[in-house]
XYZ file of C-alpha atoms in Angstrom:
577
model
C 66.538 17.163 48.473
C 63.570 16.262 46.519
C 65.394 13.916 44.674
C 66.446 12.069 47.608
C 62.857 11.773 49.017
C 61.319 10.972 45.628
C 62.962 7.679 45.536
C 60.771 6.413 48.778
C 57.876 6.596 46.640
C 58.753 3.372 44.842
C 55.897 1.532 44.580
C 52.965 3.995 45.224
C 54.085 5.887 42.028
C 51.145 4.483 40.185
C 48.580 5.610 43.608
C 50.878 9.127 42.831
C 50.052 9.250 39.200
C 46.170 8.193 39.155
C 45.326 10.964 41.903
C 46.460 13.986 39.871
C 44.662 12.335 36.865
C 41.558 12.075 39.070
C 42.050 15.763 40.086
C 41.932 17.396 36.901
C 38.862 15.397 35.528
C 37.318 16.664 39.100
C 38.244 20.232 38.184
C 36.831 19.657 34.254
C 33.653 19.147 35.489
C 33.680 22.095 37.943
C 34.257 24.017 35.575
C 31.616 22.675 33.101
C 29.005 22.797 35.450
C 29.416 27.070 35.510
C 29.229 26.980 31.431
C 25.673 24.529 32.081
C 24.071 26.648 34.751
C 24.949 29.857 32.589
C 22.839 28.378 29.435
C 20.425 26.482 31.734
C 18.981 30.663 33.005
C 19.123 31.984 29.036
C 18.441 29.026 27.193
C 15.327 27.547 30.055
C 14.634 30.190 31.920
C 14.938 33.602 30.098
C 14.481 31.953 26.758
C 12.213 29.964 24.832
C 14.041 26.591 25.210
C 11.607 26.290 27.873
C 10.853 22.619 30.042
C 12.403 20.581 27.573
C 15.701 22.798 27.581
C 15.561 23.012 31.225
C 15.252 18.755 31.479
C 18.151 18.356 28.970
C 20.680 20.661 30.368
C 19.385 19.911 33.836
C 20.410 16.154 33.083
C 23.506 16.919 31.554
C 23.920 18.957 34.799
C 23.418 16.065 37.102
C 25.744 13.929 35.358
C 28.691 16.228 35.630
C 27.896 16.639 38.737
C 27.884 12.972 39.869
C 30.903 12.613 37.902
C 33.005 15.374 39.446
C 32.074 13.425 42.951
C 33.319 10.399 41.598
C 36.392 11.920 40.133
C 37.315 13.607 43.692
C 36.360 10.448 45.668
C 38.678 8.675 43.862
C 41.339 11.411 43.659
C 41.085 11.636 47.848
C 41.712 7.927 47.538
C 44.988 7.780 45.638
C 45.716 10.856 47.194
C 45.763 9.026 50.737
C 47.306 5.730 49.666
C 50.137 7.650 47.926
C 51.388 9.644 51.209
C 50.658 7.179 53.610
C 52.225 4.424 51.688
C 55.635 7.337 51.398
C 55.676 7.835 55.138
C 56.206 4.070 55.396
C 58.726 4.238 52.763
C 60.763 7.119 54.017
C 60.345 5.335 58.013
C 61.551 1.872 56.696
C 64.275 3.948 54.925
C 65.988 6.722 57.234
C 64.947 3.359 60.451
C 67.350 0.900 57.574
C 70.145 3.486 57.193
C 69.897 4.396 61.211
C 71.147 0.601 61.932
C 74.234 1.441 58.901
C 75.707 4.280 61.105
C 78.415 3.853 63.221
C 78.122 4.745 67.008
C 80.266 8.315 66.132
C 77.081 8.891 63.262
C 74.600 8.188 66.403
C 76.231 10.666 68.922
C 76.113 13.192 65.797
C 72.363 13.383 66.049
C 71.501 11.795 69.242
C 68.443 9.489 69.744
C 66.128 11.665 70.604
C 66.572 13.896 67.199
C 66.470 10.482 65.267
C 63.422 9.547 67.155
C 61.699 13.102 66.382
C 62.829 13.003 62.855
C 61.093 9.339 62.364
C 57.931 10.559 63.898
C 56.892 14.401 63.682
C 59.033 15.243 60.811
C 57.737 12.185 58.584
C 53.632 13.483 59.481
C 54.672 16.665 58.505
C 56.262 15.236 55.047
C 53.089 13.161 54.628
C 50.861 15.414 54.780
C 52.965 17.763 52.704
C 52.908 14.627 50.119
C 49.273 14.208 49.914
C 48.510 17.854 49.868
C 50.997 18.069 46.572
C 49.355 15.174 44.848
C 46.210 16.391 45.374
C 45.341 20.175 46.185
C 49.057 21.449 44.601
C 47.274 20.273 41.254
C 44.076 21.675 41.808
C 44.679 24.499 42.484
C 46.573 25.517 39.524
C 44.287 23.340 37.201
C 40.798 25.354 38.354
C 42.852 28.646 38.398
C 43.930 28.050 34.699
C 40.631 26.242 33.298
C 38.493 28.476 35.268
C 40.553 31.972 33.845
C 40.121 30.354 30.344
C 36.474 30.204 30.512
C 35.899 33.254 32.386
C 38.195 35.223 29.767
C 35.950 33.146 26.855
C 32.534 34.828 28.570
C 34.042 38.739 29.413
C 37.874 39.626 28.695
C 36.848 42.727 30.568
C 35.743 41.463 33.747
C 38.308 38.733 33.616
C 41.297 41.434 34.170
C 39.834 41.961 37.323
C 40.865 38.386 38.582
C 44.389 39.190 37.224
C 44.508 42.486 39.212
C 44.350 40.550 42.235
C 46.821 37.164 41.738
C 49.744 39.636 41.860
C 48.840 41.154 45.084
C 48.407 37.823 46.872
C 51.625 35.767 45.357
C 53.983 39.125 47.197
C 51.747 38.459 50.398
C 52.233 35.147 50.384
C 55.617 35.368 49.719
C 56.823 37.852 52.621
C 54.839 35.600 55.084
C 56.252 32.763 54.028
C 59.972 33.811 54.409
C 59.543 35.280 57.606
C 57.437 31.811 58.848
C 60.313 28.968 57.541
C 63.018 30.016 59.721
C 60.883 30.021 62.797
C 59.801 25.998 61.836
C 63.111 25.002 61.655
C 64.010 26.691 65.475
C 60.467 24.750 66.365
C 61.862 21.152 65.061
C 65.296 21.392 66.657
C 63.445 22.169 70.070
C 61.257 19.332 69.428
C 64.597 16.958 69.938
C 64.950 18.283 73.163
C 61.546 18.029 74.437
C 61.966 14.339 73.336
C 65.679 13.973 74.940
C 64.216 15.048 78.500
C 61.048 13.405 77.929
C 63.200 10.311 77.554
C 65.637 10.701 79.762
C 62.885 11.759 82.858
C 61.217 8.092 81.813
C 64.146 6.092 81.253
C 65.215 7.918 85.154
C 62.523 7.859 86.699
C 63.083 5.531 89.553
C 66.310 8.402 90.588
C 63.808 11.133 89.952
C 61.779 9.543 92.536
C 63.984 8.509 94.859
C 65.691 12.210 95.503
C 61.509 13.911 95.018
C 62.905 15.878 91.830
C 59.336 15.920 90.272
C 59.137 19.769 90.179
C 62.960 20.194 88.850
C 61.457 17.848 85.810
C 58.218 19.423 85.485
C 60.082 23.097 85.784
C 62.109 21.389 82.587
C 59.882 19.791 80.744
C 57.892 23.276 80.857
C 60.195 25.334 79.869
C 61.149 23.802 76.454
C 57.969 23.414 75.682
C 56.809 26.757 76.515
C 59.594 27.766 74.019
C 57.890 25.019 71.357
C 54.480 27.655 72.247
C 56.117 30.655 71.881
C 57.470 29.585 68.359
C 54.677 27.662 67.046
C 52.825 31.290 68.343
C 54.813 33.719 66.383
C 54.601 31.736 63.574
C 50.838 31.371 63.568
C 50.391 35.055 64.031
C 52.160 35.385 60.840
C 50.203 33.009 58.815
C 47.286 34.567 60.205
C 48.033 37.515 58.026
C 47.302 34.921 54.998
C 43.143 34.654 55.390
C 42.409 38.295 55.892
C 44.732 38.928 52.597
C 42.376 35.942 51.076
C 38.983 37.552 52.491
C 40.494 40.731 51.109
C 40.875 40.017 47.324
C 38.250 37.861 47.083
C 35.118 40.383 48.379
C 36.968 42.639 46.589
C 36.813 41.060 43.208
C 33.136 39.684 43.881
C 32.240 43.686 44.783
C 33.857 44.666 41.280
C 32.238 41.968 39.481
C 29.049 42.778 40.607
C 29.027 46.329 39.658
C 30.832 46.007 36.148
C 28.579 43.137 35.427
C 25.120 44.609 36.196
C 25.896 47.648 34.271
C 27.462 45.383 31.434
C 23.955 43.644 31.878
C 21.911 46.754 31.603
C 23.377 47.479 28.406
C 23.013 44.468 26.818
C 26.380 43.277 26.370
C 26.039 40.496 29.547
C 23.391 37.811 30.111
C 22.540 37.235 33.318
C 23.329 33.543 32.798
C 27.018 34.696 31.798
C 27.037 36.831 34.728
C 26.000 33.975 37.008
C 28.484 31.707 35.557
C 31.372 34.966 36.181
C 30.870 34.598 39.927
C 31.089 30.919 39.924
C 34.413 31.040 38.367
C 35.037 34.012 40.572
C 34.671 31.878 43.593
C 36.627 28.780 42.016
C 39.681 31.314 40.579
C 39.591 32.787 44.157
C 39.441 29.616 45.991
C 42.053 28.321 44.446
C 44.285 30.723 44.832
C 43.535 29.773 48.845
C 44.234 26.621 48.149
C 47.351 27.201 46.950
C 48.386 29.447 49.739
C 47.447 26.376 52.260
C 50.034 24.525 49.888
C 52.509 27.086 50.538
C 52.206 27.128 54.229
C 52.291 22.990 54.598
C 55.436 22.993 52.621
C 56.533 25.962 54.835
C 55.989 23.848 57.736
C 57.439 20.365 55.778
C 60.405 21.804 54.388
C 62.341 22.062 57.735
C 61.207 18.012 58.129
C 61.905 17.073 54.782
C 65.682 18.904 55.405
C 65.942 16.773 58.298
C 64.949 13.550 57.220
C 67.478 13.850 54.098
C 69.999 14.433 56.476
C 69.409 11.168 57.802
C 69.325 9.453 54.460
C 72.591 11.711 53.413
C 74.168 10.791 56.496
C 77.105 8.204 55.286
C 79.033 5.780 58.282
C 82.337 6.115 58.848
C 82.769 2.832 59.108
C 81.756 0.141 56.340
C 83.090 -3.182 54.910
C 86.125 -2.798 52.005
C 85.780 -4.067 48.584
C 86.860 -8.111 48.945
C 86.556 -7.887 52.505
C 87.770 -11.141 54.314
C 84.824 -12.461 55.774
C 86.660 -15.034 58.231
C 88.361 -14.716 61.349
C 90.786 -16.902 61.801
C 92.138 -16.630 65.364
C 90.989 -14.242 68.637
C 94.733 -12.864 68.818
C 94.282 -9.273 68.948
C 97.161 -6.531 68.275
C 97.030 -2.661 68.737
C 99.803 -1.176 67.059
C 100.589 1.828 68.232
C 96.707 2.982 68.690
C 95.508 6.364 69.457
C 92.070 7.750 69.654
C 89.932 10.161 69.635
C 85.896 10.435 69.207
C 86.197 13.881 67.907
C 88.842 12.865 65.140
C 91.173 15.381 66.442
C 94.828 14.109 67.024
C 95.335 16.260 69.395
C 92.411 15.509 71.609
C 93.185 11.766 72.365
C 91.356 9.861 74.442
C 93.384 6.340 73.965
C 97.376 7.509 72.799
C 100.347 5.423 71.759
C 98.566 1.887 73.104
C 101.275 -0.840 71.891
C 99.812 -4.642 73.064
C 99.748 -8.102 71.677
C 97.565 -10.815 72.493
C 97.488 -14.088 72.239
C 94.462 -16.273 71.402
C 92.816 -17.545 74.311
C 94.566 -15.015 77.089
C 92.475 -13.578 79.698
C 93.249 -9.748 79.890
C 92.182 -8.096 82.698
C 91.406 -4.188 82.540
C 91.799 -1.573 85.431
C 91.886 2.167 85.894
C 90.021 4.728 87.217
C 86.979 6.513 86.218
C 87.701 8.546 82.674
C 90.916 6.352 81.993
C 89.580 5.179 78.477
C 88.797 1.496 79.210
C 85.365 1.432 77.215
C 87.457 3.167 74.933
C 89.707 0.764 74.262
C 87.836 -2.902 73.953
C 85.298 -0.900 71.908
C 88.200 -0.669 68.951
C 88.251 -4.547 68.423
C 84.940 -4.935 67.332
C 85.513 -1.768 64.934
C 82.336 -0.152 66.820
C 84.725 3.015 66.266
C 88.433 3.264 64.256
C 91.774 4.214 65.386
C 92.646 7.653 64.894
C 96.295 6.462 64.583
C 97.989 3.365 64.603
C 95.765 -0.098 63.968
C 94.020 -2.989 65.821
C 94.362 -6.472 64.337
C 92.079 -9.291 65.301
C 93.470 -12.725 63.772
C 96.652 -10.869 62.819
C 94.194 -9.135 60.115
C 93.664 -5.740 60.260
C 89.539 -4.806 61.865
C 89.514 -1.995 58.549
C 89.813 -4.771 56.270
C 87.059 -7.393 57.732
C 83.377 -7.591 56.641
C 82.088 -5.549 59.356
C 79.744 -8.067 60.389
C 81.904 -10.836 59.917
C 83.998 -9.491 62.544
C 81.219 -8.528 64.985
C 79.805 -12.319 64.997
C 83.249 -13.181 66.108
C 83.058 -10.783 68.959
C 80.537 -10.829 72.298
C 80.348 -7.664 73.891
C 78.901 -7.664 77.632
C 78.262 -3.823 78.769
C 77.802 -2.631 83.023
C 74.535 -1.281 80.984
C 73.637 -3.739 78.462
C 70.182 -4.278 77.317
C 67.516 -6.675 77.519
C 64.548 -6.229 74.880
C 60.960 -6.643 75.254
C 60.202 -10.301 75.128
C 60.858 -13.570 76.548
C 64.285 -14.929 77.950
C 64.185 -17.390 75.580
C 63.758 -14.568 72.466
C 66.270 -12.587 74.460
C 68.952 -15.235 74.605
C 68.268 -15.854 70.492
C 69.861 -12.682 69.840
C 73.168 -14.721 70.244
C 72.505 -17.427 68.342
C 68.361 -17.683 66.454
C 68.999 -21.305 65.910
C 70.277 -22.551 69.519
C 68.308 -25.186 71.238
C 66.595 -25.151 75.188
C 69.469 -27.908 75.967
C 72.175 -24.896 74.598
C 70.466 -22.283 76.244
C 70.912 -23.904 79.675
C 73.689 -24.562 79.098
C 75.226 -21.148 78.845
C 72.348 -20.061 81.500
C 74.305 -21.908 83.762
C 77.828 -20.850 83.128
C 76.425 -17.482 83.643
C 75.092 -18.866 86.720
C 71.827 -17.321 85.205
C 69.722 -20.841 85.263
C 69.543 -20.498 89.097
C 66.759 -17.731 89.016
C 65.475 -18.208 85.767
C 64.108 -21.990 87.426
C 62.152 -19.539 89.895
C 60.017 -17.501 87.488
C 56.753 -19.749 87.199
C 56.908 -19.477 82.965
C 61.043 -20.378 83.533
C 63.146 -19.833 79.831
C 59.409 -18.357 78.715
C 59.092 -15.394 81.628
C 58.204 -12.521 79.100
C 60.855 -9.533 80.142
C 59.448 -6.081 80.401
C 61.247 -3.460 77.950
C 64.620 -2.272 78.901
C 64.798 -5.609 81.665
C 62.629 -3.821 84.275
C 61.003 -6.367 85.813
C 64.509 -8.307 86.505
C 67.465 -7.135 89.321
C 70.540 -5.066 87.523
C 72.447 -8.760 88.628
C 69.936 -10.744 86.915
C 70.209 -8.917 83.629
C 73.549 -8.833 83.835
C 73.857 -12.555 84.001
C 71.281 -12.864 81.370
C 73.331 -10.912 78.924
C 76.688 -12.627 79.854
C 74.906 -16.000 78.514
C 73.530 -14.366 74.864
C 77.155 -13.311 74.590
C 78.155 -17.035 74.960
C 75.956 -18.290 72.690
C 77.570 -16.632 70.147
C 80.499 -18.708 70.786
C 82.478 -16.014 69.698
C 86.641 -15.676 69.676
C 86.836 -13.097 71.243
C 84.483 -12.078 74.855
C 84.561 -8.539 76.060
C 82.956 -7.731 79.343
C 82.906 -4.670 80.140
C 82.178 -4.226 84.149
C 79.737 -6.866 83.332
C 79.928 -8.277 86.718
C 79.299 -5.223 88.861
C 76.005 -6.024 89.862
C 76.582 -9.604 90.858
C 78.051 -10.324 94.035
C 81.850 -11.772 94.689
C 81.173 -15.828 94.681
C 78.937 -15.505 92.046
C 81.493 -13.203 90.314
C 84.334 -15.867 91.093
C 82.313 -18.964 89.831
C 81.212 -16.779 86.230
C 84.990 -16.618 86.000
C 85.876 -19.751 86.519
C 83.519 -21.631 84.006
C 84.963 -19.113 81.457
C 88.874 -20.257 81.948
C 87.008 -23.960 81.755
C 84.690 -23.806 79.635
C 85.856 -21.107 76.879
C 89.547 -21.875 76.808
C 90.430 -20.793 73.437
C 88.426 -17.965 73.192
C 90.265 -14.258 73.987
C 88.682 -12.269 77.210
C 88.942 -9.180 78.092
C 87.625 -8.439 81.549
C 86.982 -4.642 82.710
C 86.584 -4.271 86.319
C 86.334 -2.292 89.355
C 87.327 -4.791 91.890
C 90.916 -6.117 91.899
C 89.595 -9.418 93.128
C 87.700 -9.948 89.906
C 91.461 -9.814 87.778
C 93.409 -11.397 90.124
C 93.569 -14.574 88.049
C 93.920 -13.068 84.617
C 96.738 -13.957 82.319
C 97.441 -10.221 82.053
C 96.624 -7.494 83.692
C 96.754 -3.724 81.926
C 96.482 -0.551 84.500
C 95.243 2.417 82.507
C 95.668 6.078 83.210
C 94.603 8.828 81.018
C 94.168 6.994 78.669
C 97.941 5.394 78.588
C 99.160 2.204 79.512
C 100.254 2.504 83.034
C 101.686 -0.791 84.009
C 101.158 -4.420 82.777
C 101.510 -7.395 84.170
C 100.375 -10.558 86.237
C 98.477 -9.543 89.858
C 101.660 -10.349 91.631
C 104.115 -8.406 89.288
C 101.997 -5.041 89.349
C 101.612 -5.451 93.151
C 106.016 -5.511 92.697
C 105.713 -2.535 90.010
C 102.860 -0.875 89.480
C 102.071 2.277 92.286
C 98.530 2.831 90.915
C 97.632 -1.218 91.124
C 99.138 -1.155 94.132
C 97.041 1.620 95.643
C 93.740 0.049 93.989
C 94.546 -3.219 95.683
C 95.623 -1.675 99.136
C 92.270 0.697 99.320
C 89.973 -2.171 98.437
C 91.609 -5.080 100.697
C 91.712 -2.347 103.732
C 88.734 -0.389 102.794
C 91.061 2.592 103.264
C 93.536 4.711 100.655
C 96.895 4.668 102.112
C 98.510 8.106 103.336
């Protein structure tokens, strides 16, 4: 794991390098400055060094002690741009292999996990980050340099600093077990305080509309009174960790105090030395504090940095072949045999046994009822997922051996939900081709009988769109969307219930200008209406996720009972007895 997330560092390894460096000249002069003060009270004060002794030393004093400053101004410096520059790192990162995975690796974690994971769980490893480059060096450095000296001055009341480092490292380490487990229960319930969150937002206008405000509120509550709870226990516990701090460190001060005076009294202690006993006293104690605060940040980072590796870990399922053919040279399309299933289990099939063949430039026409694995099935060509069994072949080549890209510029996919992005039409409409012109934007605008309303917005091709398309109708963004998919000029056009928001002319007429303007490209059409299929080439019924019937309109009104039922309820407005 620490691997993995070492190799976001990258270029802030020098930042990572200088701020330890910085740290332990920091902690040399702390630890001087003790040794100074010590002879400054013998040598100036209790001795006959007297002004001039108490001038030099004093100097040297000041020096260390504008130097130790400098050193930890600088160290807090690199310290800073080290982590932050690693939480960019690790964002670009886990964000660069989030747009690898395949929609199967998405459902896996779900957005609002990957959301909470580039957010929360990054802080957490940043500030675990700088607190290691920094403090986790410290720490040990002004425990070490500062037992050294103390052990140089008494080896007597040095062993009292050793009785104690014992008793907090098995302290520390029950609180820490018990604390870990109860931050990685807190994390997980983070993703679904962000998956309601989001979904109450991205609602919000059906909230409304049915007055479900307290339902969400009740919800939203709940989880994160469960985050409280958690976050709660586990504070309680590392409460335990000052008092255990407070505890050893009075207690050694106490000890100190009373060996040294005595040790004084009989000559065998200055009072400089003594002094200079507490000092290190304070810095061997308060480092061992420090260190504990290490241990509790990488208590709470640890279940973030286990998360965030899973994201980097995470492999797709589906990625381009060695020598993978990069052109496509025809929109035929072939499933052999084709069975499916999202949860890779043969025996839980969603799509089974689907045997069709294609011709370039056919419209194909897709019907069936709710759960009947349409999506399902035009979501196979552009390899968004792969056959469980069988294979689909685009160009008479199978999908598994294309340049996954390659293949998707070759397909346009139109969803009922597509999305529009924060931005202008124009920027919008780029997505299916960055280099089209205003004159080829039109153009498709008005196959997509889009350039109608567009024309009405006061800014026209340059109306900014709100995120997610919410300042346009569900017919409008529909429309919009069919023309980025054109733009592509792709071989193959998939629209899947594209057209549900539109109304039946202007359904009719988006039709028509794709038989006459897009004649050699492949369509597939998914619809609910009968009336927007009625002119296909081919028409395929599906049920449970098998092929049902296939046909023209007029053969699957001869042959087909569930087309035939479709047709009859929709032309009567009734489902006959």
């Amino acid at each position: 794991m620490i691997r993995k997330l070492m190799q976001s560092i990258r270029e802030y390894k020098l930042s990572s390098l200088l701020s330890p460096l910085f740290v332990v000249l920091e902690v040399v002069m702390e630890v001087v400055i003790p040794i100074l003060m010590a002879k400054l009270i013998d040598d100036g004060i209790d001795g006959d060094g007297g002004m001039d002794a108490i001038l030099h030393i004093g100097g040297i004093l000041l020096v260390c002690c504008v130097a130790s400053l400098l050193f930890g101004a600088l160290a807090g410096h690199f310290a800073a741009h080290a982590s932050a520059g690693f939480a960019k790192n690790l964002r670009h990162d886990m964000f660069y292999r989030v747009q690898t995975y395949s929609f199967s690796n998405i459902d896996k974690f779900s957005a609002a996990s990957i959301v909470t994971r580039l957010t929360t769980d990054v802080t957490n490893v940043q500030n675990a980050y700088q607190m290691l480059v920094r403090i986790a060096l410290r720490a040990p450095s002004m425990l070490i340099f500062a037992m050294v000296m103390a052990f140089r001055m008494s080896v007597r009341l040095s062993l009292i600093y050793l009785a104690a480092i014992p008793v907090l490292g098995i302290g520390l380490y029950f609180i820490m077990t018990r604390v870990h487990p109860i931050f990685k229960r807190v994390f997980k319930t983070y993703d679904k305080l962000n998956n309601v969150t989001q979904e109450n937002l991205h609602g919000i206008r059906v909230v409304k509309s049915f007055v479900r405000e307290e339902y969400e509120k009740e919800k939203f509550s709940k989880i994160s009174e469960n985050i409280y709870q958690d976050f709660s226990k586990a504070e309680k516990r590392l409460a335990f960790n000052m008092p255990l701090m407070q505890f050893c460190m009075y207690a050694c001060m106490i000890l100190v105090c009373w060996f040294g005076a005595r040790m004084i009294v009989s000559n065998t202690l200055t009072t400089g030395e003594l002094m200079s006993l507490m000092t290190y006293a304070t810095q061997i104690l308060g480092s061992l504090m420090m260190l504990s605060m290490v241990f509790v940040m990488i208590t709470m980072s640890r279940a973030s940095a286990e998360r965030i590796v899973e994201i980097l870990d995470e492999e797709s399922d589906i990625t381009s072949p060695a020598n993978a053919k990069t052109t496509v040279p025809s929109g035929s399309v072939d499933f052999d045999h084709v069975s499916f299933s999202y949860s890779k289990r043969k025996d839980k099939c969603c799509l089974t046994d689907i045997d069709l063949h294609i011709p370039a430039g056919m419209t194909v026409g897709i019907l069936g009822g709710t759960g009947s694995a349409k999506s399902s099935l035009v979501q196979l060509i552009p390899r968004l997922y792969d056959a469980t069994e069988g294979s689909v072949r685009v160009g008479g080549i199978d999908v598994r051996e294309y340049d996954v890209e390659a293949l998707r510029e070759e397909v346009a996919m139109v969803l009922q939900k597509n999305v529009l992005f924060s931005g202008t039409i124009k920027e919008n409409l780029r997505w299916g081709n960055p280099d089209a012109t205003d004159e080829e934007m039109a153009r498709v605008c008005r196959l997509a009988h889009a350039d109608e309303f567009i024309r009405t917005f006061p800014d026209g091709y340059d109306t900014y769109i709100e995120q997610g398309g919410s300042n346009v109708s569900g017919g409008q963004k529909q429309r919009l969307c069919i023309a980025r998919a054109l733009l592509k000029k792709p071989k193959i056009l998939i629209l899947d219930d594209s057209t549900s928001a539109v109304d039946t002319h202007t359904d009719a007429c988006i039709r028509q200008a794709l038989r006459d303007e897009i004649p050699d490209t492949t369509k597939f059409i998914i619809a609910q209406r009968v009336t927007s299929l009625m002119d296909a080439d081919l028409i395929l019924v599906l049920d449970e996720g098998k092929i049902h019937g296939m046909g023209t309109h007029e053969e699957l009104l001869r042959t087909d009972a569930i087309y035939q039922e479709i047709y009859t309820s929709q032309q009567k407005g009734s489902v006959p007895q």
